[in-house]
Amino acid sequence: MLSEVYHIIQDDWPLLLIGQYPNGPLGGIAATLLLSVLGISLAFPLGVLVALARISPWLLLRAPATALVYTMRGVPLLVIIFWGYFLVPLLIGRVVPGFVTMVCALVIYEAAFLSEIVRAGIQALPSGQTDAARALGHSHLGAMRYVVLPQALYNMMPSILSQFVSTIKDTTLGYVINVPELTFAANQINNRLLTKPFEVFFLLAVIYYVVCWSLTQLANWLERRIAAKRAGSGGAYRKDLAVQDGQPLPAEL
Amino acid sequence: MIEFSHVNKRYGEYHALVDINAQVRKGEVVVVCGPSGSGKSTLIRTVNRLEEIQSGTLTFDGQNVHAKMSSKELNRIRSRIGFVFQSFNLFPHMSALENVMFSPIRLRGLRPADAHDKAMLLLDRVGLVNKSRSYPAQLSGGQQQRVAIARALAMEPPAMLFDEPTSALDPEMVGEVLAVMRSLASEGMTMMCVTHEMAFAREVADRVWFMDAGSILSMAEPNSFFGNPEHPRAQRFLADLRAR
């Protein structure tokens, strides 16, 4: 079986890697990665904003954010994609490329889920953190930006990572509106070979696994780095601390 | 400097502060004591409006703290009132030094280099220069509270409020925090301290306010409060403290 997989790679690696490009649209792994990167990098800041709006004292911000979250949570992503694909062109009167539709649907959908994770992270922090920032004279947004979010986002990294991984996997749905991403390419190969579905889709699974695993490793590395910094045992810090701790304490007051 | 006039606060049905009339003069050290649930912390938190009040006026340095005002104005008033919490509330993602530098940079627009020098002086003052790079999780409770005091002092507030600053500390760390507070008092800082440290009150306070059930029952100099408490509730409270 592995030799079959090897043959598929050997014959079709350009299709798997970049699709029909440069003779057609960019596809394959490249399109999947591009969709993922755009989806995550746009959904994350939007998710933070939606979370802030969700806990805002102003109804004018809170109501639409809440409505967005409830809608996105209650409707499957596939249906959102169909809406975007069939309805948006009718509404705006011009054709929207499938790739653009897919990015927008991903961003809105994932942002709604991310916002709930971020909101949980914010509300799980002890209220003393906000109290302390406010008592020093920081504004609500200043307290959020410099005190609350850095802690909330760090604490929520495992959940945020899961949502990022979900986003990568959700790019496969681009297949249904003919976005030539990796699953689309794999299906093209399968349709041509006809007799090797197991090998083709095994290869597809392995590729997705590697991509998601890489992201997990990156997140773990980042988490370790931050933890090490906050524990004061990271890199150059340790040496300095050790030297300082070796000095006699100045006379206590 | 801090003046309460007919201040009332309610949590729904519960009357948390009952017609408070009192003042803290410039340079004065007031210790607020009383049984738990008597409203001490609520009272001190109304001064910088971490708690709202329902009626009455509360002025700080001539400004009506609970007047209708923009959040900008309120933040400016808050930045002039140092506040120290029972649970320290240091920012755990910042080193001791960053905790102290952060607000002057963000709020006063100090250059990082200047803020750094100033923060080191303050950390020196609380005896923690050698811990400047440590994160809160690496510091003992007493050390964290001393950093918290330095953090509050970094905004150069004309008055400091302490909300049970030693209640969350192991007994052997209480002394180091009280020492910092004592040195602040001796430099003429206006201070309002909610505390159960009666020795500290006796030694440092100009006046002791005794609270119960949301009211201030007595305001007296420490000698007369501890030597000869008038109010029967205060007598019982002091007897309970001694019996501990």
PDB file of C-alpha atoms in Angstrom, chain A:
ATOM      1  CA  MET A   1       0.000   0.000   0.000  1.00  0.00           C
ATOM      2  CA  LEU A   2       2.777   2.409   0.953  1.00  0.00           C
ATOM      3  CA  SER A   3       4.318   1.959  -2.468  1.00  0.00           C
ATOM      4  CA  GLU A   4       0.993   2.972  -4.016  1.00  0.00           C
ATOM      5  CA  VAL A   5       0.970   6.079  -1.817  1.00  0.00           C
ATOM      6  CA  TYR A   6       4.513   6.743  -2.951  1.00  0.00           C
ATOM      7  CA  HIS A   7       3.448   6.495  -6.587  1.00  0.00           C
ATOM      8  CA  ILE A   8       0.602   8.911  -6.023  1.00  0.00           C
ATOM      9  CA  ILE A   9       3.020  11.421  -4.531  1.00  0.00           C
ATOM     10  CA  GLN A  10       5.498  10.882  -7.343  1.00  0.00           C
ATOM     11  CA  ASP A  11       2.894  11.378 -10.073  1.00  0.00           C
ATOM     12  CA  ASP A  12       0.761  14.096  -8.586  1.00  0.00           C
ATOM     13  CA  TRP A  13       2.918  16.081  -6.169  1.00  0.00           C
ATOM     14  CA  PRO A  14       2.432  19.380  -8.044  1.00  0.00           C
ATOM     15  CA  LEU A  15      -1.352  18.965  -7.898  1.00  0.00           C
ATOM     16  CA  LEU A  16      -1.212  18.154  -4.179  1.00  0.00           C
ATOM     17  CA  LEU A  17       1.184  20.986  -3.480  1.00  0.00           C
ATOM     18  CA  ILE A  18      -0.109  23.910  -5.571  1.00  0.00           C
ATOM     19  CA  GLY A  19      -3.071  22.601  -7.606  1.00  0.00           C
ATOM     20  CA  GLN A  20      -3.274  23.752 -11.242  1.00  0.00           C
ATOM     21  CA  TYR A  21      -1.084  26.788 -10.531  1.00  0.00           C
ATOM     22  CA  PRO A  22       0.304  28.598 -12.563  1.00  0.00           C
ATOM     23  CA  ASN A  23      -2.071  27.387 -15.311  1.00  0.00           C
ATOM     24  CA  GLY A  24      -5.085  27.654 -13.019  1.00  0.00           C
ATOM     25  CA  PRO A  25      -5.914  28.925  -9.553  1.00  0.00           C
ATOM     26  CA  LEU A  26      -3.602  28.196  -6.634  1.00  0.00           C
ATOM     27  CA  GLY A  27      -4.694  24.929  -5.011  1.00  0.00           C
ATOM     28  CA  GLY A  28      -3.571  21.937  -2.980  1.00  0.00           C
ATOM     29  CA  ILE A  29      -1.661  22.285   0.261  1.00  0.00           C
ATOM     30  CA  ALA A  30      -0.745  25.872  -0.639  1.00  0.00           C
ATOM     31  CA  ALA A  31      -4.408  26.870  -0.843  1.00  0.00           C
ATOM     32  CA  THR A  32      -5.224  24.994   2.355  1.00  0.00           C
ATOM     33  CA  LEU A  33      -2.406  26.747   4.203  1.00  0.00           C
ATOM     34  CA  LEU A  34      -3.383  30.114   2.759  1.00  0.00           C
ATOM     35  CA  LEU A  35      -7.021  29.590   3.780  1.00  0.00           C
ATOM     36  CA  SER A  36      -5.914  28.503   7.255  1.00  0.00           C
ATOM     37  CA  VAL A  37      -3.490  31.363   7.779  1.00  0.00           C
ATOM     38  CA  LEU A  38      -5.971  33.972   6.535  1.00  0.00           C
ATOM     39  CA  GLY A  39      -8.815  32.378   8.490  1.00  0.00           C
ATOM     40  CA  ILE A  40      -6.909  32.214  11.761  1.00  0.00           C
ATOM     41  CA  SER A  41      -5.113  35.542  11.498  1.00  0.00           C
ATOM     42  CA  LEU A  42      -8.346  37.410  10.730  1.00  0.00           C
ATOM     43  CA  ALA A  43     -10.649  35.400  13.015  1.00  0.00           C
ATOM     44  CA  PHE A  44      -8.425  35.793  16.068  1.00  0.00           C
ATOM     45  CA  PRO A  45      -8.441  39.612  16.337  1.00  0.00           C
ATOM     46  CA  LEU A  46     -12.115  39.662  15.347  1.00  0.00           C
ATOM     47  CA  GLY A  47     -12.845  37.062  18.031  1.00  0.00           C
ATOM     48  CA  VAL A  48     -11.123  39.220  20.663  1.00  0.00           C
ATOM     49  CA  LEU A  49     -13.171  42.247  19.589  1.00  0.00           C
ATOM     50  CA  VAL A  50     -16.406  40.251  19.672  1.00  0.00           C
ATOM     51  CA  ALA A  51     -15.502  38.965  23.147  1.00  0.00           C
ATOM     52  CA  LEU A  52     -14.916  42.534  24.369  1.00  0.00           C
ATOM     53  CA  ALA A  53     -18.237  43.578  22.847  1.00  0.00           C
ATOM     54  CA  ARG A  54     -19.967  40.601  24.501  1.00  0.00           C
ATOM     55  CA  ILE A  55     -18.944  41.802  27.977  1.00  0.00           C
ATOM     56  CA  SER A  56     -19.321  45.491  27.192  1.00  0.00           C
ATOM     57  CA  PRO A  57     -21.644  47.500  29.433  1.00  0.00           C
ATOM     58  CA  TRP A  58     -23.092  49.115  26.278  1.00  0.00           C
ATOM     59  CA  LEU A  59     -26.083  47.278  24.850  1.00  0.00           C
ATOM     60  CA  LEU A  60     -25.303  48.733  21.428  1.00  0.00           C
ATOM     61  CA  LEU A  61     -22.129  46.640  21.287  1.00  0.00           C
ATOM     62  CA  ARG A  62     -23.311  43.698  23.348  1.00  0.00           C
ATOM     63  CA  ALA A  63     -26.502  42.931  21.429  1.00  0.00           C
ATOM     64  CA  PRO A  64     -25.042  42.479  17.924  1.00  0.00           C
ATOM     65  CA  ALA A  65     -22.072  40.522  19.296  1.00  0.00           C
ATOM     66  CA  THR A  66     -24.390  38.205  21.200  1.00  0.00           C
ATOM     67  CA  ALA A  67     -26.615  37.785  18.148  1.00  0.00           C
ATOM     68  CA  LEU A  68     -23.583  36.912  16.009  1.00  0.00           C
ATOM     69  CA  VAL A  69     -22.361  34.300  18.478  1.00  0.00           C
ATOM     70  CA  TYR A  70     -25.797  32.686  18.830  1.00  0.00           C
ATOM     71  CA  THR A  71     -26.321  32.578  15.068  1.00  0.00           C
ATOM     72  CA  MET A  72     -22.909  31.118  14.275  1.00  0.00           C
ATOM     73  CA  ARG A  73     -23.192  28.592  17.080  1.00  0.00           C
ATOM     74  CA  GLY A  74     -26.613  27.470  15.938  1.00  0.00           C
ATOM     75  CA  VAL A  75     -25.951  27.103  12.215  1.00  0.00           C
ATOM     76  CA  PRO A  76     -23.524  24.592  10.642  1.00  0.00           C
ATOM     77  CA  LEU A  77     -20.498  26.063   8.901  1.00  0.00           C
ATOM     78  CA  LEU A  78     -21.553  24.334   5.689  1.00  0.00           C
ATOM     79  CA  VAL A  79     -24.815  26.288   5.702  1.00  0.00           C
ATOM     80  CA  ILE A  80     -22.929  29.544   6.292  1.00  0.00           C
ATOM     81  CA  ILE A  81     -20.733  28.713   3.310  1.00  0.00           C
ATOM     82  CA  PHE A  82     -23.809  28.050   1.131  1.00  0.00           C
ATOM     83  CA  TRP A  83     -25.331  31.348   2.212  1.00  0.00           C
ATOM     84  CA  GLY A  84     -22.188  33.162   1.241  1.00  0.00           C
ATOM     85  CA  TYR A  85     -21.864  31.252  -2.001  1.00  0.00           C
ATOM     86  CA  PHE A  86     -25.449  31.555  -3.255  1.00  0.00           C
ATOM     87  CA  LEU A  87     -26.921  34.613  -1.523  1.00  0.00           C
ATOM     88  CA  VAL A  88     -24.118  37.174  -1.282  1.00  0.00           C
ATOM     89  CA  PRO A  89     -23.631  37.412  -5.111  1.00  0.00           C
ATOM     90  CA  LEU A  90     -27.411  37.966  -5.485  1.00  0.00           C
ATOM     91  CA  LEU A  91     -27.360  40.671  -2.823  1.00  0.00           C
ATOM     92  CA  ILE A  92     -24.366  42.599  -4.116  1.00  0.00           C
ATOM     93  CA  GLY A  93     -24.985  41.865  -7.787  1.00  0.00           C
ATOM     94  CA  ARG A  94     -21.577  40.501  -8.715  1.00  0.00           C
ATOM     95  CA  VAL A  95     -19.656  37.262  -8.675  1.00  0.00           C
ATOM     96  CA  VAL A  96     -17.574  36.492  -5.574  1.00  0.00           C
ATOM     97  CA  PRO A  97     -14.669  34.070  -5.999  1.00  0.00           C
ATOM     98  CA  GLY A  98     -15.154  30.866  -3.997  1.00  0.00           C
ATOM     99  CA  PHE A  99     -11.882  31.454  -2.224  1.00  0.00           C
ATOM    100  CA  VAL A 100     -13.082  34.815  -0.890  1.00  0.00           C
ATOM    101  CA  THR A 101     -16.436  33.359   0.173  1.00  0.00           C
ATOM    102  CA  MET A 102     -14.612  30.584   1.990  1.00  0.00           C
ATOM    103  CA  VAL A 103     -12.272  32.967   3.853  1.00  0.00           C
ATOM    104  CA  CYS A 104     -15.164  35.200   4.949  1.00  0.00           C
ATOM    105  CA  ALA A 105     -17.301  32.288   6.124  1.00  0.00           C
ATOM    106  CA  LEU A 106     -14.359  30.790   8.040  1.00  0.00           C
ATOM    107  CA  VAL A 107     -13.434  34.100   9.672  1.00  0.00           C
ATOM    108  CA  ILE A 108     -16.943  34.930  10.883  1.00  0.00           C
ATOM    109  CA  TYR A 109     -17.671  31.404  12.049  1.00  0.00           C
ATOM    110  CA  GLU A 110     -14.398  30.801  13.854  1.00  0.00           C
ATOM    111  CA  ALA A 111     -14.378  34.317  15.343  1.00  0.00           C
ATOM    112  CA  ALA A 112     -17.698  33.587  17.030  1.00  0.00           C
ATOM    113  CA  PHE A 113     -16.303  30.442  18.664  1.00  0.00           C
ATOM    114  CA  LEU A 114     -12.993  32.098  19.550  1.00  0.00           C
ATOM    115  CA  SER A 115     -14.858  34.983  21.149  1.00  0.00           C
ATOM    116  CA  GLU A 116     -16.565  32.626  23.578  1.00  0.00           C
ATOM    117  CA  ILE A 117     -13.194  31.128  24.520  1.00  0.00           C
ATOM    118  CA  VAL A 118     -11.705  34.592  25.042  1.00  0.00           C
ATOM    119  CA  ARG A 119     -14.745  35.698  27.041  1.00  0.00           C
ATOM    120  CA  ALA A 120     -14.397  32.673  29.302  1.00  0.00           C
ATOM    121  CA  GLY A 121     -10.718  33.522  29.776  1.00  0.00           C
ATOM    122  CA  ILE A 122     -11.513  37.120  30.688  1.00  0.00           C
ATOM    123  CA  GLN A 123     -14.267  36.215  33.099  1.00  0.00           C
ATOM    124  CA  ALA A 124     -12.209  33.504  34.777  1.00  0.00           C
ATOM    125  CA  LEU A 125      -9.582  36.035  35.893  1.00  0.00           C
ATOM    126  CA  PRO A 126      -9.947  37.195  39.490  1.00  0.00           C
ATOM    127  CA  SER A 127     -11.747  40.544  39.565  1.00  0.00           C
ATOM    128  CA  GLY A 128      -8.865  41.887  41.659  1.00  0.00           C
ATOM    129  CA  GLN A 129      -6.822  42.247  38.457  1.00  0.00           C
ATOM    130  CA  THR A 130      -9.281  44.718  36.952  1.00  0.00           C
ATOM    131  CA  ASP A 131      -9.757  46.390  40.333  1.00  0.00           C
ATOM    132  CA  ALA A 132      -6.022  46.936  40.635  1.00  0.00           C
ATOM    133  CA  ALA A 133      -5.750  48.366  37.120  1.00  0.00           C
ATOM    134  CA  ARG A 134      -8.751  50.640  37.631  1.00  0.00           C
ATOM    135  CA  ALA A 135      -7.491  51.773  41.047  1.00  0.00           C
ATOM    136  CA  LEU A 136      -4.225  52.848  39.414  1.00  0.00           C
ATOM    137  CA  GLY A 137      -6.265  54.965  36.997  1.00  0.00           C
ATOM    138  CA  HIS A 138      -6.206  52.828  33.849  1.00  0.00           C
ATOM    139  CA  SER A 139      -9.187  53.039  31.514  1.00  0.00           C
ATOM    140  CA  HIS A 140     -11.409  50.043  30.840  1.00  0.00           C
ATOM    141  CA  LEU A 141      -9.736  49.422  27.497  1.00  0.00           C
ATOM    142  CA  GLY A 142      -6.263  50.036  28.922  1.00  0.00           C
ATOM    143  CA  ALA A 143      -6.919  47.496  31.673  1.00  0.00           C
ATOM    144  CA  MET A 144      -8.136  45.016  29.056  1.00  0.00           C
ATOM    145  CA  ARG A 145      -5.250  45.542  26.687  1.00  0.00           C
ATOM    146  CA  TYR A 146      -2.372  45.441  29.164  1.00  0.00           C
ATOM    147  CA  VAL A 147      -3.644  43.537  32.186  1.00  0.00           C
ATOM    148  CA  VAL A 148      -6.605  41.306  31.405  1.00  0.00           C
ATOM    149  CA  LEU A 149      -6.064  40.064  27.834  1.00  0.00           C
ATOM    150  CA  PRO A 150      -2.397  39.073  28.195  1.00  0.00           C
ATOM    151  CA  GLN A 151      -3.418  36.791  31.047  1.00  0.00           C
ATOM    152  CA  ALA A 152      -6.737  35.623  29.631  1.00  0.00           C
ATOM    153  CA  LEU A 153      -5.276  34.711  26.222  1.00  0.00           C
ATOM    154  CA  TYR A 154      -2.340  32.904  27.803  1.00  0.00           C
ATOM    155  CA  ASN A 155      -4.609  30.907  30.120  1.00  0.00           C
ATOM    156  CA  MET A 156      -6.854  29.994  27.200  1.00  0.00           C
ATOM    157  CA  MET A 157      -4.060  28.914  24.855  1.00  0.00           C
ATOM    158  CA  PRO A 158      -5.056  25.219  24.830  1.00  0.00           C
ATOM    159  CA  SER A 159      -8.659  26.033  23.847  1.00  0.00           C
ATOM    160  CA  ILE A 160      -7.587  28.680  21.364  1.00  0.00           C
ATOM    161  CA  LEU A 161      -5.189  26.176  19.792  1.00  0.00           C
ATOM    162  CA  SER A 162      -7.998  23.628  19.444  1.00  0.00           C
ATOM    163  CA  GLN A 163     -10.071  26.222  17.663  1.00  0.00           C
ATOM    164  CA  PHE A 164      -7.162  27.038  15.332  1.00  0.00           C
ATOM    165  CA  VAL A 165      -6.765  23.350  14.503  1.00  0.00           C
ATOM    166  CA  SER A 166     -10.502  23.164  13.865  1.00  0.00           C
ATOM    167  CA  THR A 167     -10.144  26.075  11.485  1.00  0.00           C
ATOM    168  CA  ILE A 168      -7.512  24.212   9.480  1.00  0.00           C
ATOM    169  CA  LYS A 169      -9.744  21.179   9.244  1.00  0.00           C
ATOM    170  CA  ASP A 170     -12.774  23.288   8.347  1.00  0.00           C
ATOM    171  CA  THR A 171     -10.966  24.539   5.247  1.00  0.00           C
ATOM    172  CA  THR A 172     -11.845  21.131   3.729  1.00  0.00           C
ATOM    173  CA  LEU A 173     -15.406  22.407   3.332  1.00  0.00           C
ATOM    174  CA  GLY A 174     -14.107  24.711   0.591  1.00  0.00           C
ATOM    175  CA  TYR A 175     -14.411  21.544  -1.496  1.00  0.00           C
ATOM    176  CA  VAL A 176     -18.192  21.930  -1.746  1.00  0.00           C
ATOM    177  CA  ILE A 177     -17.975  25.333  -3.421  1.00  0.00           C
ATOM    178  CA  ASN A 178     -15.119  24.265  -5.701  1.00  0.00           C
ATOM    179  CA  VAL A 179     -12.293  25.989  -3.872  1.00  0.00           C
ATOM    180  CA  PRO A 180      -9.363  23.914  -5.154  1.00  0.00           C
ATOM    181  CA  GLU A 181      -7.777  23.234  -1.769  1.00  0.00           C
ATOM    182  CA  LEU A 182      -6.105  20.005  -0.674  1.00  0.00           C
ATOM    183  CA  THR A 183      -9.245  17.869  -0.304  1.00  0.00           C
ATOM    184  CA  PHE A 184     -10.394  19.035  -3.711  1.00  0.00           C
ATOM    185  CA  ALA A 185      -7.058  18.009  -5.217  1.00  0.00           C
ATOM    186  CA  ALA A 186      -7.182  14.630  -3.502  1.00  0.00           C
ATOM    187  CA  ASN A 187     -10.655  14.051  -4.852  1.00  0.00           C
ATOM    188  CA  GLN A 188      -9.492  14.927  -8.374  1.00  0.00           C
ATOM    189  CA  ILE A 189      -6.734  12.316  -8.063  1.00  0.00           C
ATOM    190  CA  ASN A 190      -9.160   9.769  -6.686  1.00  0.00           C
ATOM    191  CA  ASN A 191     -11.604  10.348  -9.535  1.00  0.00           C
ATOM    192  CA  ARG A 192      -8.835   9.805 -12.048  1.00  0.00           C
ATOM    193  CA  LEU A 193      -7.320   6.692 -10.431  1.00  0.00           C
ATOM    194  CA  LEU A 194     -10.745   5.232  -9.521  1.00  0.00           C
ATOM    195  CA  THR A 195      -9.280   2.138  -7.818  1.00  0.00           C
ATOM    196  CA  LYS A 196      -7.154   3.685  -5.068  1.00  0.00           C
ATOM    197  CA  PRO A 197      -9.497   5.569  -2.712  1.00  0.00           C
ATOM    198  CA  PHE A 198      -7.921   4.123   0.433  1.00  0.00           C
ATOM    199  CA  GLU A 199      -4.404   5.195  -0.544  1.00  0.00           C
ATOM    200  CA  VAL A 200      -5.484   8.645  -1.703  1.00  0.00           C
ATOM    201  CA  PHE A 201      -7.468   9.471   1.394  1.00  0.00           C
ATOM    202  CA  PHE A 202      -4.859   7.919   3.666  1.00  0.00           C
ATOM    203  CA  LEU A 203      -2.337  10.323   2.165  1.00  0.00           C
ATOM    204  CA  LEU A 204      -4.832  13.161   2.630  1.00  0.00           C
ATOM    205  CA  ALA A 205      -5.267  12.310   6.331  1.00  0.00           C
ATOM    206  CA  VAL A 206      -1.504  12.166   6.874  1.00  0.00           C
ATOM    207  CA  ILE A 207      -0.990  15.576   5.294  1.00  0.00           C
ATOM    208  CA  TYR A 208      -3.709  17.188   7.450  1.00  0.00           C
ATOM    209  CA  TYR A 209      -2.297  15.482  10.515  1.00  0.00           C
ATOM    210  CA  VAL A 210       1.182  16.853   9.857  1.00  0.00           C
ATOM    211  CA  VAL A 211      -0.114  20.394   9.310  1.00  0.00           C
ATOM    212  CA  CYS A 212      -2.205  20.355  12.503  1.00  0.00           C
ATOM    213  CA  TRP A 213       0.557  18.696  14.494  1.00  0.00           C
ATOM    214  CA  SER A 214       3.009  21.407  13.408  1.00  0.00           C
ATOM    215  CA  LEU A 215       0.663  24.091  14.669  1.00  0.00           C
ATOM    216  CA  THR A 216       0.293  22.251  17.976  1.00  0.00           C
ATOM    217  CA  GLN A 217       4.064  22.052  18.322  1.00  0.00           C
ATOM    218  CA  LEU A 218       4.370  25.757  17.623  1.00  0.00           C
ATOM    219  CA  ALA A 219       1.762  26.539  20.272  1.00  0.00           C
ATOM    220  CA  ASN A 220       3.428  24.254  22.816  1.00  0.00           C
ATOM    221  CA  TRP A 221       6.750  25.924  22.185  1.00  0.00           C
ATOM    222  CA  LEU A 222       5.181  29.354  22.646  1.00  0.00           C
ATOM    223  CA  GLU A 223       3.427  28.268  25.828  1.00  0.00           C
ATOM    224  CA  ARG A 224       6.649  26.855  27.262  1.00  0.00           C
ATOM    225  CA  ARG A 225       8.521  30.023  26.399  1.00  0.00           C
ATOM    226  CA  ILE A 226       5.997  32.256  28.149  1.00  0.00           C
ATOM    227  CA  ALA A 227       5.802  29.926  31.157  1.00  0.00           C
ATOM    228  CA  ALA A 228       9.582  29.869  31.414  1.00  0.00           C
ATOM    229  CA  LYS A 229       9.732  33.638  31.247  1.00  0.00           C
ATOM    230  CA  ARG A 230       7.117  34.023  33.962  1.00  0.00           C
ATOM    231  CA  ALA A 231       8.792  31.431  36.136  1.00  0.00           C
ATOM    232  CA  GLY A 232      12.014  33.366  35.699  1.00  0.00           C
ATOM    233  CA  SER A 233      13.896  30.285  34.548  1.00  0.00           C
ATOM    234  CA  GLY A 234      14.021  31.102  30.855  1.00  0.00           C
ATOM    235  CA  GLY A 235      17.234  31.649  28.975  1.00  0.00           C
ATOM    236  CA  ALA A 236      19.338  34.601  30.044  1.00  0.00           C
ATOM    237  CA  TYR A 237      17.062  35.458  32.917  1.00  0.00           C
ATOM    238  CA  ARG A 238      18.137  32.551  35.036  1.00  0.00           C
ATOM    239  CA  LYS A 239      21.786  33.551  35.221  1.00  0.00           C
ATOM    240  CA  ASP A 240      20.979  37.109  36.228  1.00  0.00           C
ATOM    241  CA  LEU A 241      18.576  35.982  38.881  1.00  0.00           C
ATOM    242  CA  ALA A 242      21.012  33.469  40.279  1.00  0.00           C
ATOM    243  CA  VAL A 243      23.673  36.133  40.616  1.00  0.00           C
ATOM    244  CA  GLN A 244      21.270  38.572  42.203  1.00  0.00           C
ATOM    245  CA  ASP A 245      19.871  36.023  44.583  1.00  0.00           C
ATOM    246  CA  GLY A 246      23.394  35.247  45.710  1.00  0.00           C
ATOM    247  CA  GLN A 247      23.864  38.769  46.958  1.00  0.00           C
ATOM    248  CA  PRO A 248      23.055  39.521  50.558  1.00  0.00           C
ATOM    249  CA  LEU A 249      19.647  41.070  51.082  1.00  0.00           C
ATOM    250  CA  PRO A 250      19.746  44.757  51.840  1.00  0.00           C
ATOM    251  CA  ALA A 251      18.693  45.524  55.389  1.00  0.00           C
ATOM    252  CA  GLU A 252      14.941  45.070  55.573  1.00  0.00           C
ATOM    253  CA  LEU A 253      13.047  48.197  56.448  1.00  0.00           C
TER     254      LEU A 253
END
